[in-house]
CSV table of C-alpha atoms and ligand atoms in Angstrom, one decimal:
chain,number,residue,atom,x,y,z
A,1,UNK,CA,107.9,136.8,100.4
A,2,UNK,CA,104.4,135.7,98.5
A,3,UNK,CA,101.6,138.3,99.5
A,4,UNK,CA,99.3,136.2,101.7
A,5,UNK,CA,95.9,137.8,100.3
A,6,UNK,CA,94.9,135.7,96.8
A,7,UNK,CA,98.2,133.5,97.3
A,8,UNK,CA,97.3,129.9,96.7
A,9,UNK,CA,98.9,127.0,98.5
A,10,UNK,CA,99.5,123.4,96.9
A,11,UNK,CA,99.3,121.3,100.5
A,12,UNK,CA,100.0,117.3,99.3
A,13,UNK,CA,98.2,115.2,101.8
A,14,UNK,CA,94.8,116.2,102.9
A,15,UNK,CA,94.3,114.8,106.6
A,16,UNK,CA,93.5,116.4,109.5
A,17,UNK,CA,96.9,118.4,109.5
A,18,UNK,CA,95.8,119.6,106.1
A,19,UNK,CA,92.4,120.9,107.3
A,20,UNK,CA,93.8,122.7,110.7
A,21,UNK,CA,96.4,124.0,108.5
A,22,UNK,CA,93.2,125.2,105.4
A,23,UNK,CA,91.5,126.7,108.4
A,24,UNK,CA,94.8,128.9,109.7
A,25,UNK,CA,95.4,130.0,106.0
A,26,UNK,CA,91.9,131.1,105.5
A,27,UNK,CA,91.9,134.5,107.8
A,28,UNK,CA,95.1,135.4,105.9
A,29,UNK,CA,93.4,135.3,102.6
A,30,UNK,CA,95.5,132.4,101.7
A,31,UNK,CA,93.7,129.7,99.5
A,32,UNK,CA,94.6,126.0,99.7
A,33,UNK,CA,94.5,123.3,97.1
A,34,UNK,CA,95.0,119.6,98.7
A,35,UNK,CA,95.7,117.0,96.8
A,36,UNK,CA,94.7,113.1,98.4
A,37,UNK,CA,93.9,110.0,97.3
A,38,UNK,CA,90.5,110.2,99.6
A,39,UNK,CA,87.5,112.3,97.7
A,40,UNK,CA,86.3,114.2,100.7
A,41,UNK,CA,89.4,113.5,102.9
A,42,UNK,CA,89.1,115.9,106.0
A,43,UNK,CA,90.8,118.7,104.6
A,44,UNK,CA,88.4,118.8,102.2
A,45,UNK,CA,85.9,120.9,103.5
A,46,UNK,CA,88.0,123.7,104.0
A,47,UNK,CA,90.1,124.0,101.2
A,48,UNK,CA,89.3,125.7,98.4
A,49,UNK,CA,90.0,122.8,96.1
A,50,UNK,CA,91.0,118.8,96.4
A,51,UNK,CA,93.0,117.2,93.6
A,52,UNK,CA,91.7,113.2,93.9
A,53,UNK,CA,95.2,111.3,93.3
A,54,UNK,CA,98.0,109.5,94.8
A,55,UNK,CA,100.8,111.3,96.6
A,56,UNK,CA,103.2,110.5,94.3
A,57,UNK,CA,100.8,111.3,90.6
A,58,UNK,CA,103.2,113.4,88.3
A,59,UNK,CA,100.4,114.9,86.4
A,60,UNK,CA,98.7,115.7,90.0
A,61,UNK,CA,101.6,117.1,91.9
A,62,UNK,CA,102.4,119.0,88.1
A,63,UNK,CA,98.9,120.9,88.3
A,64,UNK,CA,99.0,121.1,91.7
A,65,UNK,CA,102.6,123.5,91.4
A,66,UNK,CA,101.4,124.7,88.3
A,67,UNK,CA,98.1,126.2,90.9
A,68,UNK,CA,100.8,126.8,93.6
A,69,UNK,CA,102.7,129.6,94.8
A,70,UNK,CA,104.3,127.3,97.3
A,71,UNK,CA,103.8,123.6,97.9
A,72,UNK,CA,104.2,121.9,100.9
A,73,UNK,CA,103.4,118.8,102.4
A,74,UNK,CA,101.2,117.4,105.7
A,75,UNK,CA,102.4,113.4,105.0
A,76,UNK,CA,105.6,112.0,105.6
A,77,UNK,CA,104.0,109.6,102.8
A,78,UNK,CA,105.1,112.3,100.1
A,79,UNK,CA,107.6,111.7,97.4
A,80,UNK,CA,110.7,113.4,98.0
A,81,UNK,CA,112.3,113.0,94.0
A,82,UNK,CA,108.8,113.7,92.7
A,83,UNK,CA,108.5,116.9,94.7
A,84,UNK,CA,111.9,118.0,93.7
A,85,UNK,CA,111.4,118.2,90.5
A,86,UNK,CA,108.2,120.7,90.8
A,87,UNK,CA,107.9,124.0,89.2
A,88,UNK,CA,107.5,125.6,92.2
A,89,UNK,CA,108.8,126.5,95.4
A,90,UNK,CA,109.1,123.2,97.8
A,91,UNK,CA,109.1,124.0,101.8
A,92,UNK,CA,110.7,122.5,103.9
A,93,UNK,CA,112.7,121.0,101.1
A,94,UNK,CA,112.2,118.1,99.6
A,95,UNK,CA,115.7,117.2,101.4
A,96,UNK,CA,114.6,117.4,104.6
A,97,UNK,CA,111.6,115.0,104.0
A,98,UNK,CA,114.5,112.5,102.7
A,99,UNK,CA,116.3,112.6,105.8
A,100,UNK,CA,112.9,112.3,108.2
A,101,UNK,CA,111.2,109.3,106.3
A,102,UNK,CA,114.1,107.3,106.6
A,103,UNK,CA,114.3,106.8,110.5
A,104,UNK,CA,118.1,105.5,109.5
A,105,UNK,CA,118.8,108.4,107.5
A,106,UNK,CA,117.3,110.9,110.2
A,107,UNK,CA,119.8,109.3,112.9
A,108,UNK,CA,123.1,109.6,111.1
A,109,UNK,CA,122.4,113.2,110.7
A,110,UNK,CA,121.3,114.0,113.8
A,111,UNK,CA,124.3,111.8,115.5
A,112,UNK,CA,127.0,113.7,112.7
A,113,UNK,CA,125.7,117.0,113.6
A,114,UNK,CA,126.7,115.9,117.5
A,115,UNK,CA,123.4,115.5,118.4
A,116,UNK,CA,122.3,113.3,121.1
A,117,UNK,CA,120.1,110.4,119.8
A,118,UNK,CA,119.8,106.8,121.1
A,119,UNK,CA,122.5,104.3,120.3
A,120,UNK,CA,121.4,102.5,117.0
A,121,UNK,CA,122.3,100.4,114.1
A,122,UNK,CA,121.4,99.2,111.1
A,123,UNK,CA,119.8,96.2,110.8
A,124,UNK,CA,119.6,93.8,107.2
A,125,UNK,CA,119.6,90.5,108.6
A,126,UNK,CA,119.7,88.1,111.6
A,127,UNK,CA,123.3,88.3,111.7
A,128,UNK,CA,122.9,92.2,111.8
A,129,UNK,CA,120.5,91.7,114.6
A,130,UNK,CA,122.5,89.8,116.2
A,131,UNK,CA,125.1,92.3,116.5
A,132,UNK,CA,122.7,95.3,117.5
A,133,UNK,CA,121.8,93.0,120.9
A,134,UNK,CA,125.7,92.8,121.9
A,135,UNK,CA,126.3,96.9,121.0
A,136,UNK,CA,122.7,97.9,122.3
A,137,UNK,CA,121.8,95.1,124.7
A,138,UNK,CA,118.2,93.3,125.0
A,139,UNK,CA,115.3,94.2,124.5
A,140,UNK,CA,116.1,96.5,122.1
A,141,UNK,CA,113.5,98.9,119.5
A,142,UNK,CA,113.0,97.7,116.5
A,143,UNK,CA,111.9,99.8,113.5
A,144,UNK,CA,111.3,99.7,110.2
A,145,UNK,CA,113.3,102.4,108.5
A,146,UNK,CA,110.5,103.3,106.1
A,147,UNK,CA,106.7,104.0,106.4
A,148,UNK,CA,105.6,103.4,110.2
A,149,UNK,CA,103.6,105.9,112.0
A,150,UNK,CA,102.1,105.7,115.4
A,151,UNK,CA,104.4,103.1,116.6
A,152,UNK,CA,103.2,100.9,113.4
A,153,UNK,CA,106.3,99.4,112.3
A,154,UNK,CA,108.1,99.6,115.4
A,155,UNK,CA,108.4,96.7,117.7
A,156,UNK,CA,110.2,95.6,121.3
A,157,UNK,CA,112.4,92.7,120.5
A,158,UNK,CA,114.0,90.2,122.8
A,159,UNK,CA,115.0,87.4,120.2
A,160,UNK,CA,115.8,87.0,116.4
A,161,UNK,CA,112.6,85.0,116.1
A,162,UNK,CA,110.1,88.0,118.1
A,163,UNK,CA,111.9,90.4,115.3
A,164,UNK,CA,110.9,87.6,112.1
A,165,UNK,CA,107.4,86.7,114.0
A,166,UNK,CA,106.7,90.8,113.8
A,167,UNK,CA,108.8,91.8,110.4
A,168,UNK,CA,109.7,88.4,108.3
A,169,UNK,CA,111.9,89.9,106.7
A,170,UNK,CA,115.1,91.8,108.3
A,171,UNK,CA,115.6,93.8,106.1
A,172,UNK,CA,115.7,98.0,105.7
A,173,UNK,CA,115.5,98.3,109.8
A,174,UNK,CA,116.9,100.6,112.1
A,175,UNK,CA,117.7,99.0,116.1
A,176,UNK,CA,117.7,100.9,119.0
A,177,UNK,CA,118.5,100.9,122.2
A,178,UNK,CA,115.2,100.9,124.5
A,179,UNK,CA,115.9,104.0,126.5
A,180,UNK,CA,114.5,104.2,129.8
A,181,UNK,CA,113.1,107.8,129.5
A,182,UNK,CA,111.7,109.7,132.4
A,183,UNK,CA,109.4,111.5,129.5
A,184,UNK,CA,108.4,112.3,126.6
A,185,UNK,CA,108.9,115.8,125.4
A,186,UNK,CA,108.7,117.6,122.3
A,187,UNK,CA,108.6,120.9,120.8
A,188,UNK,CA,107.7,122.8,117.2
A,189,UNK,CA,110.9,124.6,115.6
A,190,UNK,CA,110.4,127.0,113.0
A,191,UNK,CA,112.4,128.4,109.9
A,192,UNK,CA,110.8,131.3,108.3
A,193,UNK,CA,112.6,133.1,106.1
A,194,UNK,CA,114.4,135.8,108.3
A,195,UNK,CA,115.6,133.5,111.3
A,196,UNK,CA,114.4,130.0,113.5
A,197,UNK,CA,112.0,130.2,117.1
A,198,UNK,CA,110.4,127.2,118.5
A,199,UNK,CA,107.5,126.7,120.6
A,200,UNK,CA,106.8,125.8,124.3
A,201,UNK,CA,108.4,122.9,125.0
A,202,UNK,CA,105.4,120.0,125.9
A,203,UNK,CA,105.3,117.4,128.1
A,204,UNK,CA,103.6,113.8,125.4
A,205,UNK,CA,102.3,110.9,127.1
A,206,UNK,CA,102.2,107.6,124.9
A,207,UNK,CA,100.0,104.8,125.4
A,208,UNK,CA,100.8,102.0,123.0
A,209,UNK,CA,102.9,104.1,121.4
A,210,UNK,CA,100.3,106.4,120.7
A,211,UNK,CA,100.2,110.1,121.4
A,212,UNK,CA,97.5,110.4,124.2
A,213,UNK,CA,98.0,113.6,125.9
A,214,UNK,CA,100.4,116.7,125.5
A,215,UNK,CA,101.0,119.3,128.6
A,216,UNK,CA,102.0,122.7,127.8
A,217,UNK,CA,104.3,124.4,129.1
A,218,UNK,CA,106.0,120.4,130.2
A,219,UNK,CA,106.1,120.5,134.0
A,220,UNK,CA,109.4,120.8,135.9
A,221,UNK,CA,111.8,122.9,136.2
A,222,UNK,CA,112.6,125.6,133.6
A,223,UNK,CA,116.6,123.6,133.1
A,224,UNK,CA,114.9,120.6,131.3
A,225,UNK,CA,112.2,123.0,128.6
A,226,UNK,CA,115.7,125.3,128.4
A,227,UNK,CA,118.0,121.9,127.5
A,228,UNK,CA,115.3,120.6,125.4
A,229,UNK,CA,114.8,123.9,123.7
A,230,UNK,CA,118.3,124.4,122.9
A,231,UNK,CA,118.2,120.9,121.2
A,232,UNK,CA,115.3,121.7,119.5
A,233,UNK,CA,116.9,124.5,118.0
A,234,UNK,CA,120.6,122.2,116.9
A,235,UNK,CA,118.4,120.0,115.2
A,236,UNK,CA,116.8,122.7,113.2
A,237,UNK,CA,120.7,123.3,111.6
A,238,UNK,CA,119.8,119.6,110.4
A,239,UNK,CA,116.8,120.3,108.4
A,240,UNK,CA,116.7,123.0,105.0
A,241,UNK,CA,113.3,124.8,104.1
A,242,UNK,CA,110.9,127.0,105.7
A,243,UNK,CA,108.5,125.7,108.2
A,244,UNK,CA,107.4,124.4,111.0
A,245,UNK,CA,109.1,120.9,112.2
A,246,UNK,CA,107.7,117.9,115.0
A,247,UNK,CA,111.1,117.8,116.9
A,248,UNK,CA,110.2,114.7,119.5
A,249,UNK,CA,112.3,114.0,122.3
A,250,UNK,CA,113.0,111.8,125.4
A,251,UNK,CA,114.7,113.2,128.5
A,252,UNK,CA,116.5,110.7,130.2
A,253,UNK,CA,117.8,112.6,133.8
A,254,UNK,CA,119.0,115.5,132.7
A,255,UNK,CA,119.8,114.5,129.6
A,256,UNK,CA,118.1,114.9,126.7
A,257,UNK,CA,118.1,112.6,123.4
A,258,UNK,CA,116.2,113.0,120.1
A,259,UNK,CA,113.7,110.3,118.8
A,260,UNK,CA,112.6,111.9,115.7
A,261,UNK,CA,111.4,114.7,113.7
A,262,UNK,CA,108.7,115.7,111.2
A,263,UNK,CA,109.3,118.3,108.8
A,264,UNK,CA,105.3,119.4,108.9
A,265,UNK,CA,102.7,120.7,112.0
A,266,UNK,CA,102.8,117.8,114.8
A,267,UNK,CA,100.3,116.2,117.1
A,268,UNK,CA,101.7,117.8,119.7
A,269,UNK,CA,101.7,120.8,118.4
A,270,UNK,CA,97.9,121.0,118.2
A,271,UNK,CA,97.5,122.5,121.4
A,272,UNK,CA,98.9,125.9,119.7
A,273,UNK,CA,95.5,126.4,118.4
A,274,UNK,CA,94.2,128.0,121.8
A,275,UNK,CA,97.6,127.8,123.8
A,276,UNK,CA,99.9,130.1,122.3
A,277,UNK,CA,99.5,133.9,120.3
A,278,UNK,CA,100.1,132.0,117.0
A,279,UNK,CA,99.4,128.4,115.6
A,280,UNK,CA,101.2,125.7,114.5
A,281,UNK,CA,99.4,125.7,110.9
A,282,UNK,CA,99.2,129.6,111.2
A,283,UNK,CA,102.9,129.6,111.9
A,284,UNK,CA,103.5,127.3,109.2
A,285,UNK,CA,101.8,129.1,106.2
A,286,UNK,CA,103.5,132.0,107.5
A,287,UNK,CA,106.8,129.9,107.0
A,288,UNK,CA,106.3,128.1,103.7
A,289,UNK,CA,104.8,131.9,102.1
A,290,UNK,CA,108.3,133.3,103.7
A,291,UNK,CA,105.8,136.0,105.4
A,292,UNK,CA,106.8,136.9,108.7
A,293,UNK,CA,106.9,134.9,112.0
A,294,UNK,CA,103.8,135.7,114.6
A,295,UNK,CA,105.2,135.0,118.1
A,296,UNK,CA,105.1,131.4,120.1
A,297,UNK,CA,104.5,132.8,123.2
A,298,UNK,CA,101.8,130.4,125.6
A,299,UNK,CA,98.9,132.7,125.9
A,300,UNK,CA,98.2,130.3,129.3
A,301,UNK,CA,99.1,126.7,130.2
A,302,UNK,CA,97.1,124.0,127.9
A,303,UNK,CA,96.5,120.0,127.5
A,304,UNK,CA,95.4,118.4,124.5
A,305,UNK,CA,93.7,115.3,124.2
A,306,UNK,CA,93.5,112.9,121.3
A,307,UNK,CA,89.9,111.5,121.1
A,308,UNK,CA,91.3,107.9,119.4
A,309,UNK,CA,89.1,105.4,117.8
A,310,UNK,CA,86.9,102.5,119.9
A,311,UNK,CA,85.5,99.4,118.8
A,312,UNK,CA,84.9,97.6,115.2
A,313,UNK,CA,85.8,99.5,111.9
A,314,UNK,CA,82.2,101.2,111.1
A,315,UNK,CA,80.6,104.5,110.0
A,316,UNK,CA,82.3,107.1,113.0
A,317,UNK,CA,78.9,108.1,114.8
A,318,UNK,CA,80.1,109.9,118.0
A,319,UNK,CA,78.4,110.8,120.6
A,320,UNK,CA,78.7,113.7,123.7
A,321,UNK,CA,80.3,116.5,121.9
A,322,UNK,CA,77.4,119.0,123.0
A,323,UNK,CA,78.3,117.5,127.0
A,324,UNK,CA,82.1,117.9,125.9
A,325,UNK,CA,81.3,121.9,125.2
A,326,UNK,CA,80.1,122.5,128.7
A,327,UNK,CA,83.7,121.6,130.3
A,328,UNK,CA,85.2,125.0,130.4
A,329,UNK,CA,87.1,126.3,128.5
A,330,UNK,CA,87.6,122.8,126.2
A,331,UNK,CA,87.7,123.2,122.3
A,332,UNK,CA,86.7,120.6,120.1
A,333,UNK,CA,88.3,119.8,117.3
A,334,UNK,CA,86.5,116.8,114.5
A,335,UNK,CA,88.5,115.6,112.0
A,336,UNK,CA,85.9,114.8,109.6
A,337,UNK,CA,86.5,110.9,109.1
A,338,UNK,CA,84.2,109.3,107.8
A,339,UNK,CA,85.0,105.9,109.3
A,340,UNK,CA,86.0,105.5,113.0
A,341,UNK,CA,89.1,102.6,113.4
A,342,UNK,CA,90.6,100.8,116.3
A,343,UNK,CA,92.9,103.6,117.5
A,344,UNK,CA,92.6,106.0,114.6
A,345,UNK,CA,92.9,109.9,115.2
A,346,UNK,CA,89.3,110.8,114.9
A,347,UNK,CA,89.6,114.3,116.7
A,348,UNK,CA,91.1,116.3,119.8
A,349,UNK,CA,90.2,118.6,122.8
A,350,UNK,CA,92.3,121.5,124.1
A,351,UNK,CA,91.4,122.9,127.5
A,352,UNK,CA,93.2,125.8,128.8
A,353,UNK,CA,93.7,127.0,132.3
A,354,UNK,CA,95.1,128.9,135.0
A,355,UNK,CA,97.8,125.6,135.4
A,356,UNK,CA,98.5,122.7,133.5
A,357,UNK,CA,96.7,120.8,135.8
A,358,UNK,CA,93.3,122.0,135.6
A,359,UNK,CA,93.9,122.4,131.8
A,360,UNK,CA,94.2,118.4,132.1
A,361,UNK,CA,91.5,118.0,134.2
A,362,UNK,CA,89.2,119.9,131.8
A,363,UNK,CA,91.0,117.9,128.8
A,364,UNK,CA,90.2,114.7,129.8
A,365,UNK,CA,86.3,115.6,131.6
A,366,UNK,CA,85.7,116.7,127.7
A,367,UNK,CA,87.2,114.0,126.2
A,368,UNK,CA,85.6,111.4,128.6
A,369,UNK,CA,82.3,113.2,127.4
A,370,UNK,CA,82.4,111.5,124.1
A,371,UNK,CA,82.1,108.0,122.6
A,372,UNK,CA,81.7,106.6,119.4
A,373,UNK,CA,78.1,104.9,118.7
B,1,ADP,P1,106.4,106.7,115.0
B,1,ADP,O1,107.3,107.2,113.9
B,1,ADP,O2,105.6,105.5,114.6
B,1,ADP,O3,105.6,107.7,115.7
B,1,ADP,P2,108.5,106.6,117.0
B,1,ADP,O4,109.8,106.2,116.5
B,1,ADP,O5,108.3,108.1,117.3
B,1,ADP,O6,107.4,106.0,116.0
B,1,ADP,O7,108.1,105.8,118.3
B,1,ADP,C1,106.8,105.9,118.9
B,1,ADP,C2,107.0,105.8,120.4
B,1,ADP,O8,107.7,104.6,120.7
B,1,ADP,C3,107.8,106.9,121.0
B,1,ADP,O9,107.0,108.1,121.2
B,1,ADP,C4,108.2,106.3,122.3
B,1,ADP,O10,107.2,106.2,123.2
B,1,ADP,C5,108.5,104.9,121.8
B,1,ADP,N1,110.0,104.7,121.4
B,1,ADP,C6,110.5,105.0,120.2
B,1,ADP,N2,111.8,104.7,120.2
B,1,ADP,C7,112.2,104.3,121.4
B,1,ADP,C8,113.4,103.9,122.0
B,1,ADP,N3,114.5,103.8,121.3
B,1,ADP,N4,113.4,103.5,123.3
B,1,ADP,C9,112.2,103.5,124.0
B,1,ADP,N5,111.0,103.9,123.5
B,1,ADP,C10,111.0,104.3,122.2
């Protein structure tokens, strides 16, 4: 256990997961150095220091463990043999990040650990592909095993020549079958260093593959947030390290499957912030410091809302948040980008309420409220 007051962490990445997760660490006297390839990226402001270099500098990751108690990482992007061989403590381990940024990789293990996934296969080339439509049928989900985020590198394919139009080349991808979901759910597990929890489990609804709204607790009956709890908490067994891990899933009737996992504070764990007695990022320095847990009880039900980039690449100029502070009980929460991009994760609202409902009511009113000049 690191004494939190006058620890320092070493966070590699320095987006918006690394600023929620510089503001959580700051009431417990923890100090964060990033380290990102953007001067000024959005965690930035609160962190006590940014280190300007690639994910993967040796000399940068080097001073950064050398300034380090612990290091984590907020970036899937991060270089699993590079932080391996840091002179610090690594959480969640540099393992774990091998298994979840290889969407191949992340499947086996889930599937050898008896875990329910989606049928897949490995894909090289056309022949390969060919044999993924007779085991998983057609359409099937296309992915690239390596590197995609926000549906980026994932596409629906029909044909051999849909999967070349959208990849050229076949290989290093994982097929899937398309399930038919009822939802999306997903939860945050945790490992700290005296035992695993997880957080309400959240109802996620994707629009172009994009994260658009979480609903907390998911609506429904308690049998479906207790089956996909007690996935949740399998797939932790998967995963070595402390810390707080994305664990997405589809439920399917009453079955539920996995469709991936992050080994770092989610998107749809953002709602923590004002919905339950601890945070995601709070929760998370708490991990990685081996401190103790704080509890991940809902304080009250909760929707978030992602406020996504409109329009042409240019200077992000946004409009309404003063009108978006009137809806009660909504929180805004600006990421700091300095350009706004078609579809890019510019900010979010949480509203909370007497249901989940009204808390999505209010979510959206706030969100509606605002628009990018
Ligand atoms: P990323 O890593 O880019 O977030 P995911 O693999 O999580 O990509 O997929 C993004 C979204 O695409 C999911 O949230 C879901 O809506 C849809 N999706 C992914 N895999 C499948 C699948 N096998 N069948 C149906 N939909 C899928």
């Amino acid at each position: 256990m690191t004494d939190p007051i006058g620890a320092t962490l070493g966070v590699v990445g320095g987006g918006q997961l690394g600023r929620m997760l510089a503001e959580a660490a700051s009431p417990l006297g923890v100090e964060v150095v990033v380290l990102d390839p953007t001067p000024d990226c959005p965690a930035s402001p609160p962190a006590a220091d940014q280190l300007v270099a690639d994910f993967d500098d040796e000399d940068a990751l080097a001073e950064l463990a050398a300034r380090a108690d612990v290091v984590t990482y907020e970036i899937e992007l991060a270089d699993e043999d590079a932080l391996d061989s840091l002179d610090a403590p690594v959480h969640p381990s540099p393992e774990s990040l091998a298994i979840t940024g290889d969407k191949l990789a992340e499947k086996r293990a889930l599937a050898d650990a008896g875990l329910p996934v989606p049928d897949f296969a490995e894909v090289h080339t056309e022949s390969g592909l060919e044999d993924a439509f007779d085991a998983l049928g057609s359409p099937l989900m296309l992915k690239a095993r390596r590197g995609g985020y926000d549906g980026r590198g994932n596409a629906v394919v029909g044909s051999i020549e849909e999967a070349v139009d959208y990849f050229g080349d076949l290989s290093g991808l994982i097929a899937e079958e398309l399930v038919d979901f009822e939802r999306e759910l997903s939860t945050i597990g945790v490992r700290g260093a005296n035992g695993v929890d997880a957080f309400p489990v959240v109802e996620n609804v994707h629009e172009e593959e994009i994260l658009r709204e979480t609903l907390a607790p998911a609506p429904g009956d308690d049998a479906s947030r207790d089956a996909a709890r007690d996935v949740a908490l399998d797939v932790l067994d998967v995963l070595s390290g402390r810390g707080v891990f994305g664990i997405e899933l589809f439920q399917r009737g009453d079955e539920i499957l996995v469709n991936e996992i992050a080994p770092r504070p989610h998107n749809s764990g953002h709602y923590t912030i004002e919905g339950t007695r601890t945070s995601q990022f709070e929760q998370h320095v708490r991990a990685v410091l081996g401190l103790p847990l704080g509890s991940t009880e809902l304080r009250e039900p909760a929707a978030m809302a992602n406020l996504l980039g409109t329009g042409e690449s240019r200077p992000a100029d946004l409009a309404g948040a003063a009108d978006a502070l009137t809806v009660t009980d909504a929180h805004l929460h600006w990421y700091g980008k300095r350009e706004v991009r078609p579809l890019r994760k510019m900010g979010h609202v949480t509203a909370t309420a007497d249901s989940t409902d009204t808390a999505r009511e209010r979510a959206k009113s706030a969100v509606d409220a605002l628009e990018f000049r």
